[in-house]
Amino acid sequence: MLLISCSSSPRYESKRPSVKMAEKRVDLNDTGKVKTILNQQYADWRYVKHRMGGMSKKGIDCSGLVYKTYRSKFGIDVPRSTEYQSQVGQSVKKSQLKAGDMVFFKTGFNARHVGMYIDKGDFLHVSSSKGVMISNMKDPYWDDAYWKSRRLQ
């Protein structure tokens, strides 16, 4: 069992989380392109360790990776914290996930975790014990911890 906890507190954000779309952004409906981007992001970040509040290759947390990926790769500004990320976009059923959807987990009493769905149950995230990695939602740990999913359009 992996110890996963990545809920950073929303220190500097407004009460109503929002998303800002750049004029030039990736079409999240282009699942092939989104999968390619997420797999490349994994290749670029795979040896980076977890660091709560981190935002660099010296260490990053789960919501930081989501924030950086959406901003630099998709042209979409999402909130920085897991809590606020879980409030933006539209709810999507687990059975209807597509590449780029944010997937959320309850990993402890007050701990929340976020990753980005790739395909066939795989998602990109930052493990507190193993750093940036791809896991599968069908794994019993993730299946039990699954909370919800959100899609940005």
Coordinates of C-alpha atoms in Angstrom, one line a residue:
M1 CA 0.0 0.0 0.0
L2 CA 1.3 3.4 -1.0
L3 CA 1.0 6.3 1.4
I4 CA -0.5 9.1 -0.6
S5 CA -1.5 12.5 0.6
C6 CA -1.3 15.5 -1.5
S7 CA -4.0 17.9 -0.5
S8 CA -2.4 21.3 -0.3
S9 CA -4.5 24.0 1.4
P10 CA -5.8 26.8 -0.7
R11 CA -3.9 29.7 0.7
Y12 CA -4.1 32.4 -1.9
E13 CA -7.1 31.6 -3.9
S14 CA -10.6 33.2 -4.0
K15 CA -13.7 31.6 -2.6
R16 CA -14.9 30.7 -6.1
P17 CA -12.4 28.7 -8.0
S18 CA -12.2 29.4 -11.7
V19 CA -10.5 28.4 -14.9
K20 CA -8.9 30.7 -17.4
M21 CA -8.5 29.4 -21.0
A22 CA -5.7 30.9 -23.1
E23 CA -6.6 31.9 -26.7
K24 CA -4.2 29.3 -28.0
R25 CA -4.9 26.1 -26.1
V26 CA -5.1 22.4 -26.7
D27 CA -8.5 21.0 -27.6
L28 CA -9.2 18.6 -24.8
N29 CA -11.6 16.7 -27.0
D30 CA -8.6 15.6 -29.1
T31 CA -7.9 12.6 -26.9
G32 CA -5.0 11.3 -29.0
K33 CA -3.1 14.6 -28.6
V34 CA -4.0 14.8 -24.9
K35 CA -2.7 11.3 -24.3
T36 CA 0.5 12.1 -26.2
I37 CA 1.0 15.2 -24.1
L38 CA 0.4 13.4 -20.8
N39 CA 2.7 10.6 -21.7
Q40 CA 5.4 13.1 -22.7
Q41 CA 4.8 15.0 -19.4
Y42 CA 5.4 11.7 -17.6
A43 CA 8.6 11.1 -19.5
D44 CA 9.8 14.6 -18.6
W45 CA 8.9 14.4 -14.9
R46 CA 9.2 10.7 -14.0
Y47 CA 12.2 10.9 -11.7
V48 CA 10.9 13.9 -9.8
K49 CA 10.2 13.3 -6.1
H50 CA 7.2 14.4 -4.1
R51 CA 7.5 17.6 -2.2
M52 CA 4.5 19.2 -0.5
G53 CA 4.0 22.7 -2.1
G54 CA 6.7 22.0 -4.7
M55 CA 6.5 23.3 -8.2
S56 CA 9.8 22.4 -9.8
K57 CA 11.9 19.4 -10.8
K58 CA 13.4 19.5 -7.3
G59 CA 10.1 18.3 -6.0
I60 CA 6.4 18.7 -6.8
D61 CA 3.1 17.7 -5.3
C62 CA 0.0 16.2 -7.0
S63 CA -1.9 19.5 -7.5
G64 CA 1.2 21.2 -8.6
L65 CA 1.8 18.7 -11.4
V66 CA -1.9 19.1 -12.5
Y67 CA -1.5 22.9 -12.3
K68 CA 1.8 23.0 -14.3
T69 CA 0.5 20.5 -16.9
Y70 CA -2.7 22.3 -17.6
R71 CA -1.0 25.6 -17.7
S72 CA 2.1 24.9 -19.8
K73 CA 0.9 22.0 -21.9
F74 CA -2.9 22.7 -22.4
G75 CA -3.0 26.5 -22.1
I76 CA -5.5 26.3 -19.2
D77 CA -5.1 28.0 -15.8
V78 CA -6.6 25.8 -13.1
P79 CA -6.5 26.6 -9.3
R80 CA -3.3 25.5 -7.5
S81 CA -4.9 23.4 -4.7
T82 CA -6.5 20.0 -4.9
E83 CA -9.5 21.3 -3.0
Y84 CA -10.2 24.0 -5.6
Q85 CA -9.3 21.8 -8.6
S86 CA -12.0 19.5 -7.4
Q87 CA -14.6 22.3 -7.8
V88 CA -13.9 23.4 -11.4
G89 CA -15.2 22.0 -14.6
Q90 CA -18.0 19.5 -14.9
S91 CA -18.6 16.3 -13.1
V92 CA -17.9 13.1 -15.2
K93 CA -18.8 9.5 -14.4
K94 CA -15.9 7.2 -13.8
S95 CA -17.2 5.0 -16.7
Q96 CA -17.0 8.0 -19.1
L97 CA -13.5 9.2 -18.3
K98 CA -11.3 10.5 -21.2
A99 CA -7.7 11.7 -21.5
G100 CA -7.2 14.9 -19.6
D101 CA -9.9 14.5 -17.0
M102 CA -8.9 15.2 -13.5
V103 CA -9.4 12.3 -11.1
F104 CA -9.7 12.7 -7.4
F105 CA -9.2 10.4 -4.5
K106 CA -9.8 10.4 -0.7
T107 CA -6.6 9.0 0.6
G108 CA -7.1 9.7 4.3
F109 CA -9.5 11.4 6.7
N110 CA -8.8 14.8 5.4
A111 CA -6.3 13.9 2.6
R112 CA -7.2 14.4 -1.0
H113 CA -5.2 13.5 -4.1
V114 CA -5.5 14.4 -7.8
G115 CA -4.1 13.1 -11.0
M116 CA -4.9 13.3 -14.8
Y117 CA -6.6 10.5 -16.6
I118 CA -4.7 9.0 -19.6
D119 CA -6.5 5.9 -20.8
K120 CA -7.7 2.4 -19.8
G121 CA -7.6 3.3 -16.1
D122 CA -4.1 4.8 -16.2
F123 CA -3.6 8.2 -14.7
L124 CA -0.6 10.5 -14.2
H125 CA 0.0 11.7 -10.6
V126 CA 2.6 12.3 -7.9
S127 CA 3.0 9.6 -5.3
S128 CA 4.2 10.8 -1.9
S129 CA 6.5 7.7 -1.8
K130 CA 7.5 7.2 -5.4
G131 CA 7.2 10.7 -7.0
V132 CA 5.8 11.3 -10.5
M133 CA 4.3 8.1 -11.8
I134 CA 1.5 6.4 -13.7
S135 CA -0.9 4.2 -11.8
N136 CA -4.1 2.4 -12.7
M137 CA -7.4 3.1 -11.1
K138 CA -8.3 -0.6 -11.2
D139 CA -5.7 -1.2 -8.5
P140 CA -7.6 -2.0 -5.3
Y141 CA -6.0 1.0 -3.4
W142 CA -7.1 3.5 -6.1
D143 CA -10.4 1.8 -6.7
D144 CA -11.3 2.1 -3.0
A145 CA -10.0 5.7 -2.7
Y146 CA -11.7 7.0 -5.8
W147 CA -13.8 10.1 -5.0
K148 CA -14.8 11.9 -8.2
S149 CA -13.7 13.2 -11.6
R150 CA -13.9 16.6 -13.3
R151 CA -13.7 17.6 -17.0
L152 CA -12.7 21.0 -18.4
Q153 CA -14.2 22.0 -21.7

